[in-house]
Amino acid sequence: MNIHSLLIYLYKTSKERSMIENKNWNKEEAASIAVAESSREESWLSKSYMQSIFMGDFDITMAYPFPFQKEDDKKIGDEICAKIDQWCQENLNGEEIDRTETIPAHVWKGLAEMGLFAIKIPKEYDGLGLSQTNYMRILSVVARYCGSTAATLSAHQSIGAPQPLKLMGTPEQKKKYLPKFREGWISAFGLTELNVGSDPANLQTEAVLNDDGTWTLNGEKLWCTNGVVADVIVVMAKTGTKKAGSREVSEISAFIVETNQPGFEILHRCRFMGIKAIENGLLRFTNMKLPADSIIGGRGKGLKLALATLNDGRLSIPAIAASSAEEMATFSARWAKSRAQWGKKIGVHENGSDKLARISSGAYAMRALSDYCAALSDIGKQDMRMEAAAAKMFNTELLWEVCDTTLQLRGGRGYETAASLEERNEFAFPMERGMRDARINRIVEGTTDIMHLFLTREALDGHMSKAKPLFSRSTTQEKLAAVGKCALFYPFWTLKQFVPSFLRSFSGFDPKLKKYLRAADRRSKKLALAFFIRMALNGPGLADKQLTLNRIVDIGTEIAVMGLVAARAQTEIDGNDRSNLKTAIYWLHSATVRIDKMLKELNKNSDKEAVQLATQLMDEAELLPEVTTENIQPHIQREFGSELCNGKQTERLRADQSTSIKTGNSEAAAK
Ligand SMILES: Cc1cc2nc3c(=O)[nH]c(=O)nc-3n(C[C@H](O)[C@H](O)[C@H](O)COP(=O)(O)OP(=O)(O)OC[C@H]3O[C@@H](n4cnc5c(N)ncnc54)[C@H](O)[C@@H]3O)c2cc1C
């Protein structure tokens, strides 16, 4: 099928079906998509490095020279990170915090004294005014000691109140709240509800406008991290309905809610397999009166605000992931060298070598992606929505693999707790706790599935911007105009995808890296064609082929990371440092193998069989009972982060805590 037949086919099918308004979707599904569509940022700040890859344009100039942290900013980061590292060594006992499931009062106070609840808040509001890069570095330092404490800081600053206020707060809101975080006020973000997880369209929490301009808030929020001790919570609530295309959908607004007001209750403190000390709760708001000026970013802008916040907010998790992987890489090499079985060091057995290579190159790749995003955020000139989402997805998935590989390399000691290892005088590398703590990252701030959907939508936009009327409900005239536009664009675009990659010079790159850049370029073109052909052939049905789309997104992400790894390695070489070249080469080589496998799987897979089997399994399964929170009575002793942070409250009030909370530390247990 040539490009013109494809366009004719597209036009014909688009008359009956549309991708944004798919007739296969039920009412709820269509409403969810409409809400997501209406909250996405339509315009792009600039050309996107990642989106270009899905269009067959592998533009290494957007990554090379690699944007390492600027010297002056690095100096600031080095100093503060050294100070925090020292403090963590003396005060942050990750094992103890995990065991007691509680962050002690002295830790809250210490964090607040160092300004760690106001890291990115501008100095004019008493914050530390640090860059995104230094924020990510600080969280990474803390995470090396205690996942719960890092998650607490991250929930407050990545999704909690400071960032939305900074981005979209009114001058009055900024003046009122931002300085409070320097005093140790703690914030949280409440979107999730019992029936609202990945899909906010069905939000039940509701704020009703009163005659005097105030609001009355009712509803419940589940799994609100920091919610149990928060002084303020950013609460997403329905404020009415609005039109999204032809549909009536929920209008969602973001409210800043002070938790010392009547009507706020903590129903339950949730317990988890990892990051056990986070103050995460099920919260209830009953007829809670909110002042007229408590909306952040304007009425109905809640989800847009959440997405804008997450552009930067999503970056702390990938940074923590990269740092954890680096720790595992360093430790694994030590272990592989120290442990011998069957007459050889375990790292010398080929199985061990493979594990070491995967762990350390994975850490290098994660670092490249995370640092690239940090730089994009600090420079602020390049659209980074896809890179941030890819970093969240890629680094958390890879972290899990790295954890599993490290644990396996460590053998039985990987499964043993650090406390037990220490008690019998072994080096207490906390692999067991690390693995438990790492698991949540694939779920919060957008599950991996949702990141795939998000990235698919943004990747599609390269085509959508030209052919949108063909994929949505539009008039015949609009569709014909789109066909005309496409007829001009696509023949040349298609031809470009066949330009051989060996013609690209990639000047400035070491020949060993050049080879892989050409490989990435070739695969980017293959990907773009495969994506376009599937779009054209499946039309709106492609939206339901999630496994195909996952592969497309994963291939694009791998190619993007290849570019960043090569750019990072080359920039290091330019500074006379060749120490990471082997690591980069291994990563680049293994990435091409993974990409080729996924490209093959686009054509040969078991997706259809999976769907058939799942349908049968669900037909046969019994439904779970309905969930209700009606009979849950609040029983949590109320504590405020601000009081813990300013030293007014010096002991935790854990009624359910039988163990005392020690402040002691030991190097191995803390690490
Ligand atoms: C420790 C912890 C801390 C949290 N902190 C916060 C917080 O501070 N604030 C807050 O608001 N929330 C918080 N959450 C909630 C978290 O963001 C949600 O768990 C997450 O968004 C997923 O929602 P869910 O668990 O309801 O899963 P669901 O949305 O029910 O999804 C279940 C599964 O289905 C998949 N799925 C869902 N939709 C689709 C789709 N369209 N296509 C394909 N697959 C799909 C998901 O990926 C997942 O695998 C926290 C959760 C935990 C466990």
XYZ file of C-alpha atoms and ligand atoms in Angstrom:
724
model
C 0.000 0.000 0.000
C 1.544 3.353 -0.980
C 1.168 6.551 0.979
C -1.684 7.885 -1.161
C -3.738 4.717 -0.785
C -3.093 4.962 2.932
C -4.432 8.504 3.018
C -7.516 7.511 1.034
C -8.017 4.572 3.359
C -7.604 6.854 6.366
C -10.122 9.290 4.965
C -12.661 6.561 4.246
C -12.361 4.891 7.624
C -12.408 8.210 9.417
C -15.878 8.835 8.032
C -17.202 5.977 10.116
C -14.863 5.986 13.060
C -12.593 8.327 14.934
C -9.605 7.809 17.214
C -10.388 10.457 19.800
C -14.077 9.545 19.813
C -14.076 5.801 19.310
C -17.480 4.152 18.875
C -16.202 0.962 20.511
C -15.843 2.794 23.799
C -18.629 2.711 26.342
C -19.957 5.943 27.847
C -17.633 5.902 30.879
C -14.570 5.119 28.776
C -15.387 7.909 26.345
C -15.887 10.337 29.243
C -12.537 9.328 30.777
C -10.764 9.922 27.482
C -12.575 13.238 27.043
C -11.438 14.392 30.507
C -7.850 13.341 29.776
C -7.944 15.062 26.374
C -9.332 18.271 27.817
C -6.607 18.463 30.453
C -3.620 17.796 28.202
C -1.413 20.656 27.077
C -2.193 21.062 23.376
C 0.665 23.312 22.359
C 4.294 22.288 22.610
C 6.889 24.561 24.166
C 9.433 23.496 21.551
C 10.475 20.591 19.403
C 10.512 17.506 21.621
C 13.550 15.208 21.615
C 11.419 12.165 22.330
C 8.458 12.920 20.142
C 10.785 13.468 17.190
C 12.051 9.916 17.595
C 8.533 8.592 17.004
C 8.490 10.669 13.809
C 11.756 9.100 12.606
C 13.807 12.172 13.491
C 16.586 11.084 15.847
C 18.038 14.497 16.658
C 21.172 13.948 18.713
C 21.925 17.679 18.710
C 19.169 17.965 21.324
C 21.185 15.795 23.699
C 24.793 16.471 22.741
C 26.788 18.034 24.320
C 25.116 16.416 27.295
C 23.648 19.132 29.550
C 25.647 18.425 32.701
C 24.871 20.552 35.724
C 26.425 24.020 35.464
C 29.547 24.496 37.614
C 28.111 27.187 39.909
C 24.886 25.242 40.510
C 26.896 22.060 41.058
C 29.005 23.781 43.689
C 25.867 24.788 45.590
C 24.552 21.218 45.276
C 27.854 19.648 46.351
C 27.949 21.725 49.516
C 24.381 21.138 50.603
C 24.439 17.441 49.670
C 27.601 16.923 51.733
C 25.929 18.608 54.702
C 22.775 16.528 54.325
C 24.751 13.339 53.867
C 26.558 14.019 57.124
C 23.260 14.723 58.874
C 21.725 11.529 57.484
C 24.660 9.462 58.704
C 24.120 10.783 62.194
C 20.328 10.906 62.311
C 18.582 8.829 59.697
C 18.380 5.178 60.627
C 16.557 3.627 57.681
C 16.330 0.171 59.256
C 14.857 1.490 62.474
C 12.383 3.718 60.657
C 11.320 0.764 58.523
C 10.922 -1.490 61.567
C 8.945 1.019 63.638
C 7.039 2.343 60.616
C 7.534 5.828 62.024
C 9.774 8.767 61.223
C 10.898 10.046 64.635
C 10.195 13.616 65.752
C 13.878 14.571 65.733
C 14.109 13.639 62.052
C 11.169 15.872 61.120
C 12.761 18.701 63.066
C 16.180 18.164 61.522
C 14.777 18.076 57.997
C 12.863 21.302 58.623
C 15.897 23.031 60.125
C 17.845 22.262 56.971
C 14.982 23.747 54.922
C 14.213 20.455 53.228
C 10.491 21.174 53.064
C 11.219 24.312 51.057
C 13.944 23.161 48.683
C 12.593 24.678 45.461
C 10.633 27.530 47.013
C 12.144 30.839 45.866
C 14.263 32.730 48.377
C 11.825 35.655 48.346
C 9.395 33.304 50.118
C 12.065 32.084 52.562
C 12.750 28.910 50.597
C 16.161 27.505 49.709
C 15.557 28.526 46.086
C 17.475 25.548 44.753
C 17.368 24.232 41.205
C 15.451 21.134 40.113
C 18.779 19.337 39.703
C 19.862 20.074 43.256
C 16.401 19.125 44.524
C 16.770 15.750 42.830
C 20.293 15.353 44.188
C 19.121 16.058 47.736
C 16.288 13.530 47.530
C 18.742 10.977 46.172
C 21.040 11.505 49.163
C 18.164 11.059 51.613
C 16.870 8.006 49.720
C 20.209 6.263 50.187
C 19.484 6.205 53.904
C 15.712 5.952 54.113
C 13.078 5.441 51.415
C 10.229 6.551 53.686
C 11.868 9.887 54.452
C 12.662 10.501 50.794
C 9.054 9.670 49.842
C 7.809 12.083 52.517
C 9.920 14.929 51.144
C 8.996 14.039 47.594
C 5.232 13.792 48.175
C 5.339 17.220 49.826
C 7.395 18.919 47.129
C 6.839 16.969 43.947
C 3.055 16.770 44.069
C 2.120 18.537 47.341
C 1.349 22.240 47.736
C 4.655 24.093 47.086
C 4.960 23.287 43.381
C 1.343 23.998 42.286
C 1.397 27.213 44.319
C 4.700 28.214 42.766
C 3.435 27.442 39.264
C -0.116 28.756 39.392
C -0.844 30.235 42.827
C -2.090 33.813 43.119
C 0.366 36.321 44.655
C -1.756 36.228 47.848
C -1.683 32.426 48.022
C 2.076 32.405 47.496
C 2.591 35.013 50.195
C 0.330 33.185 52.606
C 1.566 29.628 52.181
C 5.045 29.412 50.673
C 6.913 30.847 53.711
C 5.054 28.352 55.920
C 6.899 25.458 54.301
C 10.197 26.917 55.463
C 8.744 26.755 58.985
C 8.014 23.080 58.464
C 4.426 22.980 57.314
C 3.819 19.678 55.590
C 1.625 19.244 52.554
C 0.019 16.416 50.628
C -1.795 15.829 47.368
C -5.207 14.162 47.279
C -6.494 12.865 43.976
C -7.039 9.139 44.499
C -10.359 7.879 45.864
C -11.834 4.445 46.434
C -13.166 4.333 42.888
C -10.769 6.768 41.296
C -7.261 5.525 40.692
C -5.694 6.057 37.315
C -8.808 7.660 35.887
C -9.919 10.960 37.442
C -13.066 11.326 35.306
C -15.227 9.710 37.950
C -14.076 11.846 40.891
C -16.659 11.835 43.706
C -15.169 14.435 46.051
C -17.177 17.539 45.405
C -16.909 21.228 46.243
C -20.103 23.250 45.994
C -20.000 27.014 45.592
C -21.918 28.905 48.288
C -23.724 32.217 47.795
C -20.993 34.085 49.690
C -18.294 32.771 47.334
C -16.961 30.159 49.777
C -16.985 26.432 48.987
C -18.274 23.394 50.852
C -16.164 20.282 50.424
C -17.384 16.703 50.831
C -15.676 13.451 49.952
C -12.906 11.001 50.758
C -9.342 10.625 49.559
C -7.424 7.386 49.675
C -3.672 6.763 50.032
C -2.845 10.402 50.580
C 0.898 10.419 51.357
C 1.662 12.822 54.251
C -2.118 13.233 54.636
C -1.976 11.939 58.217
C 0.276 14.800 59.373
C -0.308 17.390 56.657
C -1.019 21.003 57.551
C -2.379 21.615 54.049
C -3.570 19.303 51.317
C -4.102 20.027 47.644
C -7.455 18.337 47.084
C -8.840 17.585 43.641
C -12.600 18.010 43.643
C -15.468 18.167 41.211
C -16.876 21.693 40.926
C -19.528 21.028 38.310
C -19.513 19.870 34.732
C -18.093 21.294 31.548
C -18.167 20.580 27.826
C -15.292 18.542 26.402
C -15.965 18.249 22.679
C -19.517 17.015 22.421
C -19.507 15.542 25.912
C -20.502 16.821 29.334
C -17.669 15.887 31.704
C -16.676 16.643 35.298
C -15.062 19.987 35.899
C -12.191 19.347 38.302
C -10.555 22.030 40.425
C -7.605 21.994 42.830
C -8.247 23.347 46.336
C -5.753 24.161 49.027
C -7.275 22.799 52.218
C -6.046 23.607 55.736
C -6.475 20.496 57.838
C -6.948 22.198 61.209
C -10.443 23.248 60.139
C -13.673 21.481 61.172
C -14.842 18.752 58.846
C -11.481 17.060 58.276
C -10.920 13.529 59.563
C -8.298 10.835 59.185
C -10.120 7.520 58.924
C -7.172 5.199 58.638
C -3.404 5.193 58.382
C -2.519 2.840 55.525
C 0.303 0.293 55.861
C 2.417 -0.930 52.972
C 5.016 -3.516 52.003
C 7.697 -0.819 51.645
C 8.301 2.836 52.541
C 6.597 1.737 55.724
C 6.919 4.971 57.665
C 5.087 7.257 55.261
C 2.152 9.031 56.881
C -0.344 7.898 54.304
C -4.049 7.889 55.017
C -7.663 7.551 54.066
C -9.114 11.020 54.639
C -12.649 12.339 54.904
C -13.969 15.855 54.300
C -17.456 16.499 55.675
C -19.150 19.820 54.925
C -15.778 21.474 55.184
C -15.943 25.227 54.570
C -13.238 26.525 52.257
C -12.510 30.215 51.694
C -13.392 31.751 48.339
C -9.746 32.033 47.342
C -8.807 28.423 47.961
C -8.739 27.276 44.331
C -5.250 27.017 42.829
C -4.836 27.798 39.142
C -8.470 28.697 38.453
C -11.768 26.851 38.475
C -11.771 23.730 36.317
C -7.988 23.781 35.903
C -7.275 21.059 38.463
C -6.079 18.341 36.126
C -4.108 20.728 33.949
C -2.419 21.919 37.137
C -1.724 18.335 38.190
C -0.172 17.559 34.801
C 1.916 20.742 34.803
C 3.068 19.982 38.356
C 3.955 16.445 37.409
C 6.216 17.578 34.554
C 8.816 18.444 37.187
C 7.204 16.518 40.020
C 7.636 13.189 38.300
C 11.380 13.670 38.229
C 12.185 12.938 41.840
C 11.275 9.254 41.521
C 13.561 8.638 38.508
C 16.391 10.479 40.277
C 15.975 8.365 43.398
C 15.795 5.278 41.187
C 19.044 6.182 39.420
C 20.803 6.816 42.682
C 19.592 3.522 44.180
C 20.734 1.666 41.072
C 24.164 3.284 41.353
C 24.422 2.085 44.932
C 23.508 -1.424 43.859
C 26.032 -1.264 41.014
C 28.845 -0.301 43.387
C 27.857 -2.911 45.922
C 27.356 -5.669 43.333
C 30.875 -5.197 41.987
C 32.283 -5.444 45.524
C 30.229 -8.541 46.236
C 31.016 -10.212 42.896
C 34.699 -9.677 43.590
C 34.556 -10.818 47.211
C 32.430 -13.939 46.885
C 33.885 -17.060 45.290
C 32.030 -20.311 44.521
C 33.051 -23.297 42.410
C 36.614 -22.040 42.405
C 35.858 -18.634 40.884
C 34.683 -15.199 41.942
C 30.955 -15.118 41.220
C 31.441 -12.125 38.918
C 33.762 -14.224 36.765
C 31.129 -16.868 36.041
C 29.477 -15.652 32.842
C 26.087 -15.471 34.579
C 27.597 -13.158 37.169
C 29.355 -11.009 34.546
C 26.079 -10.567 32.716
C 24.340 -9.468 35.904
C 27.084 -6.983 36.768
C 27.005 -5.517 33.265
C 23.234 -5.144 33.333
C 23.190 -3.559 36.787
C 25.939 -1.017 36.185
C 24.948 -0.080 32.632
C 21.323 0.197 33.771
C 22.399 2.628 36.479
C 24.327 4.654 33.901
C 21.342 4.774 31.538
C 18.972 5.774 34.335
C 21.349 8.516 35.409
C 21.589 9.827 31.830
C 17.802 10.045 31.483
C 17.231 11.506 34.923
C 19.969 14.141 34.585
C 18.782 15.078 31.107
C 15.289 15.739 32.473
C 16.694 17.719 35.396
C 18.609 19.903 32.958
C 15.563 20.399 30.711
C 13.588 21.478 33.748
C 16.238 23.943 34.922
C 16.870 25.395 31.466
C 13.117 25.573 30.836
C 13.260 26.075 27.082
C 12.474 22.616 25.782
C 9.219 20.709 26.040
C 9.841 17.833 28.439
C 6.467 16.227 29.063
C 7.464 13.045 27.237
C 10.963 12.862 28.691
C 9.609 13.267 32.248
C 6.977 10.574 31.766
C 9.500 8.290 30.063
C 11.959 8.812 32.916
C 9.294 7.870 35.448
C 8.335 4.771 33.474
C 11.780 3.657 32.324
C 13.718 4.271 35.539
C 11.153 2.659 37.810
C 10.810 -0.425 35.616
C 14.561 -0.740 35.275
C 15.084 -0.140 38.988
C 12.885 -3.126 39.711
C 14.935 -5.277 37.330
C 18.167 -3.992 38.857
C 16.869 -4.794 42.358
C 15.920 -8.296 41.297
C 19.233 -8.883 39.531
C 21.248 -7.572 42.487
C 19.247 -9.678 44.913
C 19.839 -12.753 42.757
C 23.567 -12.058 42.506
C 23.672 -11.694 46.278
C 22.005 -15.094 46.749
C 20.483 -15.850 50.177
C 21.972 -12.703 51.683
C 19.847 -10.653 49.320
C 16.733 -12.116 50.907
C 17.924 -11.639 54.489
C 17.100 -8.420 56.333
C 19.903 -5.945 56.982
C 19.284 -6.183 60.734
C 19.726 -9.943 60.665
C 22.860 -9.664 58.533
C 24.300 -7.133 60.948
C 23.500 -9.305 63.959
C 25.661 -12.059 62.535
C 28.445 -9.661 61.533
C 27.818 -9.641 57.786
C 27.962 -6.512 55.668
C 24.416 -5.218 56.065
C 23.541 -4.083 52.546
C 19.761 -3.479 52.858
C 18.699 -5.279 49.686
C 15.532 -6.703 51.186
C 14.295 -3.290 52.358
C 15.499 -1.635 49.167
C 13.478 -4.019 47.059
C 10.331 -3.500 49.128
C 10.774 0.271 48.986
C 11.410 0.265 45.236
C 8.236 -1.551 44.260
C 5.833 1.332 44.812
C 7.571 3.503 42.233
C 5.955 1.594 39.379
C 2.521 2.479 40.773
C 2.477 6.026 42.174
C 2.466 9.235 40.149
C 1.063 7.330 37.176
C 1.380 3.565 36.849
C 3.562 2.159 34.103
C 0.413 1.349 32.101
C -0.761 4.930 32.399
C 2.664 6.266 31.453
C 2.449 4.106 28.331
C -0.941 5.619 27.487
C 0.301 9.141 28.181
C 3.385 8.645 26.025
C 1.331 7.075 23.243
C -0.980 10.080 23.134
C 1.909 12.538 23.053
C 3.818 10.477 20.481
C 0.704 10.386 18.321
C 0.512 14.151 18.407
C 3.232 14.391 15.776
C 0.732 12.887 13.352
C -2.397 14.201 15.046
C -1.312 17.803 14.585
C -1.509 17.204 10.842
C -4.243 14.635 10.556
C -6.416 15.315 13.619
C -9.677 15.757 11.670
C -9.161 12.262 10.273
C -9.100 10.860 13.783
C -11.878 12.880 15.386
C -15.430 13.968 14.739
C -15.093 16.683 12.109
C -16.844 17.926 9.021
C -16.156 16.465 5.574
C -14.524 19.759 4.658
C -12.136 19.568 7.609
C -11.323 15.968 6.791
C -10.602 16.819 3.156
C -8.401 19.730 4.221
C -6.491 17.357 6.495
C -6.056 14.872 3.634
C -4.658 17.720 1.526
C -2.243 18.720 4.284
C -1.167 15.123 4.745
C -0.782 14.597 1.000
C 1.809 17.372 1.012
C 3.608 16.231 4.141
C 3.623 12.450 4.077
C 5.218 11.605 0.696
C 8.377 13.513 1.674
C 8.194 12.293 5.226
C 7.914 8.686 4.008
C 10.839 9.100 1.636
C 12.940 10.493 4.494
C 12.399 7.319 6.466
C 14.283 5.421 3.758
C 17.387 7.637 3.788
C 20.166 5.275 4.932
C 21.464 5.986 8.421
C 25.101 5.417 7.442
C 24.895 8.760 5.634
C 24.549 10.560 8.963
C 27.925 11.750 10.189
C 27.287 12.176 13.936
C 30.375 14.310 13.924
C 32.213 14.738 17.186
C 31.406 11.210 18.338
C 33.903 8.447 19.003
C 33.602 5.823 16.202
C 32.559 3.232 18.784
C 29.586 5.389 19.760
C 28.831 6.548 16.212
C 28.052 2.999 15.216
C 25.281 2.839 17.788
C 23.939 6.280 16.977
C 23.451 5.120 13.403
C 21.767 1.997 14.741
C 19.447 4.186 16.811
C 18.716 6.414 13.824
C 17.829 3.396 11.676
C 15.530 2.038 14.346
C 13.864 5.410 14.862
C 12.871 5.425 11.188
C 11.658 1.836 11.358
C 9.633 2.733 14.418
C 8.103 5.804 12.794
C 6.970 3.806 9.778
C 5.667 0.942 11.892
C 3.737 3.411 14.048
C 2.290 5.305 11.102
C 1.262 2.167 9.239
C -0.476 0.811 12.327
C -2.250 4.107 12.835
C -3.439 4.096 9.275
C -4.447 0.446 9.168
C -6.108 0.238 12.566
C -7.571 3.731 12.660
C -9.357 4.244 15.973
C -8.979 0.545 16.793
C -5.285 1.173 17.498
C -6.225 2.862 20.769
C -7.454 -0.513 22.027
C -4.265 -2.325 21.016
C -2.423 -1.393 24.174
C 0.213 -4.100 23.891
C 1.200 -2.911 20.414
C 1.297 0.667 21.654
C 3.348 -0.349 24.695
C 5.957 -1.848 22.383
C 5.983 1.270 20.233
C 6.456 3.465 23.301
C 9.117 1.177 24.746
C 11.064 1.129 21.480
C 10.931 4.932 21.287
C 12.058 5.207 24.895
C 14.959 2.800 24.343
C 16.077 4.825 21.320
C 15.847 8.056 23.312
C 17.912 6.556 26.121
C 20.475 5.258 23.598
C 20.943 8.832 22.416
C 21.335 10.125 25.960
C 23.784 7.391 26.946
C 25.923 8.049 23.865
C 25.735 11.817 24.379
C 26.672 11.506 28.026
C 29.586 9.169 27.338
C 30.885 11.372 24.518
C 30.623 14.541 26.608
C 32.621 12.780 29.326
C 35.193 11.733 26.716
C 35.359 15.362 25.546
C 36.373 16.157 29.119
C 39.086 13.449 28.935
C 37.136 10.900 30.924
C 36.791 7.545 29.131
C 35.995 5.574 32.269
C 32.354 4.963 31.330
C 32.880 4.056 27.681
C 32.616 0.288 28.231
C 29.475 0.764 30.304
C 27.932 2.901 27.565
C 28.911 0.465 24.812
C 27.394 -2.465 26.683
C 24.176 -0.516 27.219
C 23.975 0.592 23.587
C 24.614 -2.903 22.311
C 22.057 -4.531 24.574
C 19.506 -1.807 23.737
C 19.684 -2.644 20.027
C 19.046 -6.305 20.864
C 15.994 -5.370 22.966
C 14.658 -2.991 20.322
C 14.982 -5.564 17.546
C 13.127 -8.090 19.659
C 10.280 -5.629 20.238
C 10.169 -4.666 16.555
C 9.756 -8.353 15.713
C 7.071 -8.721 18.349
C 5.060 -5.966 16.689
C 4.303 -8.545 14.000
C 4.471 -11.784 15.931
C 2.979 -11.859 19.391
C 0.344 -13.528 21.559
C -1.703 -10.398 22.199
C -4.922 -11.724 20.699
C -4.651 -14.951 22.664
C -4.055 -12.973 25.878
C -7.240 -10.982 25.324
C -9.244 -14.126 24.575
C -7.937 -15.886 27.658
C -8.520 -12.867 29.920
C -12.091 -12.567 28.640
C -12.780 -16.183 29.516
C -11.107 -15.886 32.929
C -13.171 -12.842 33.817
C -16.377 -14.438 32.548
C -15.782 -17.286 34.967
C -14.633 -15.184 37.931
C -16.834 -14.041 40.815
C -17.170 -10.328 41.474
C -15.557 -8.975 44.653
C -17.892 -7.490 47.271
C -18.704 -3.764 47.091
C -16.441 -1.553 49.212
C -17.769 0.950 51.723
C -16.091 3.253 54.226
C -19.302 4.194 56.020
C -18.574 2.296 59.221
C -14.927 3.336 59.560
C -14.496 5.574 62.590
C -11.558 7.962 62.808
C -9.147 6.727 65.459
C -5.852 8.325 64.594
C -4.202 10.638 67.103
C -3.916 13.916 65.251
C -0.368 15.158 64.732
C 0.673 18.142 62.637
C 3.830 18.151 60.570
C 4.411 21.776 61.530
C 4.505 20.884 65.235
C 6.897 18.013 64.659
C 9.069 20.208 62.501
C 9.245 23.215 64.803
C 9.986 21.057 67.834
C 6.710 21.800 69.641
C 5.998 18.083 69.574
C 9.119 16.140 70.522
C 7.737 12.587 70.646
C 5.545 10.745 68.173
C 2.048 9.917 69.432
C 1.808 6.426 68.058
C -0.910 4.697 70.076
C -0.435 1.626 67.908
C 3.338 1.650 68.283
C 4.583 -0.931 70.731
C 8.258 -0.467 69.927
C 10.196 2.517 71.155
C 11.733 4.712 68.508
C 15.440 4.883 69.000
C 17.613 7.596 67.590
C 20.822 5.587 67.473
C 22.514 4.624 64.285
C 25.099 2.296 62.907
C 26.756 2.801 59.590
C 25.802 -0.494 58.057
C 22.219 -0.489 59.282
C 21.612 3.059 58.193
C 22.926 2.487 54.697
C 2.078 4.043 48.838
C 1.136 4.830 48.007
C 1.204 6.210 48.012
C 0.286 6.960 47.273
N 0.288 8.329 47.375
C -0.710 9.042 46.786
C -0.857 10.433 47.024
O -0.083 11.047 47.759
N -1.897 11.078 46.446
C -2.788 10.445 45.639
O -3.702 11.084 45.135
N -2.660 9.116 45.374
C -1.662 8.408 45.938
N -1.544 7.062 45.715
C -2.420 6.433 44.762
C -1.704 6.041 43.486
O -1.395 7.185 42.752
C -2.618 5.059 42.765
O -2.448 3.822 43.413
C -2.330 4.944 41.308
O -2.704 6.119 40.656
C -3.089 3.792 40.676
O -4.425 3.812 41.027
P -5.109 2.497 41.624
O -4.212 1.919 42.617
O -6.484 2.826 42.018
O -5.124 1.502 40.411
P -6.203 1.390 39.254
O -6.334 2.692 38.538
O -7.417 0.741 39.743
O -5.433 0.410 38.296
C -5.249 -0.981 38.583
C -4.389 -1.554 37.474
O -5.021 -1.334 36.208
C -4.171 -0.612 35.340
N -4.966 0.308 34.532
C -5.806 1.267 34.956
N -6.329 1.932 33.924
C -5.812 1.377 32.808
C -5.962 1.626 31.413
N -6.742 2.593 30.951
N -5.267 0.873 30.564
C -4.449 -0.096 31.004
N -4.265 -0.387 32.297
C -4.940 0.347 33.193
C -3.207 0.120 36.249
O -1.988 0.409 35.603
C -3.023 -0.883 37.373
O -2.066 -1.821 37.011
C -0.656 6.301 46.456
C -0.698 4.907 46.435
C 0.158 4.173 47.214
C 0.041 2.686 47.204
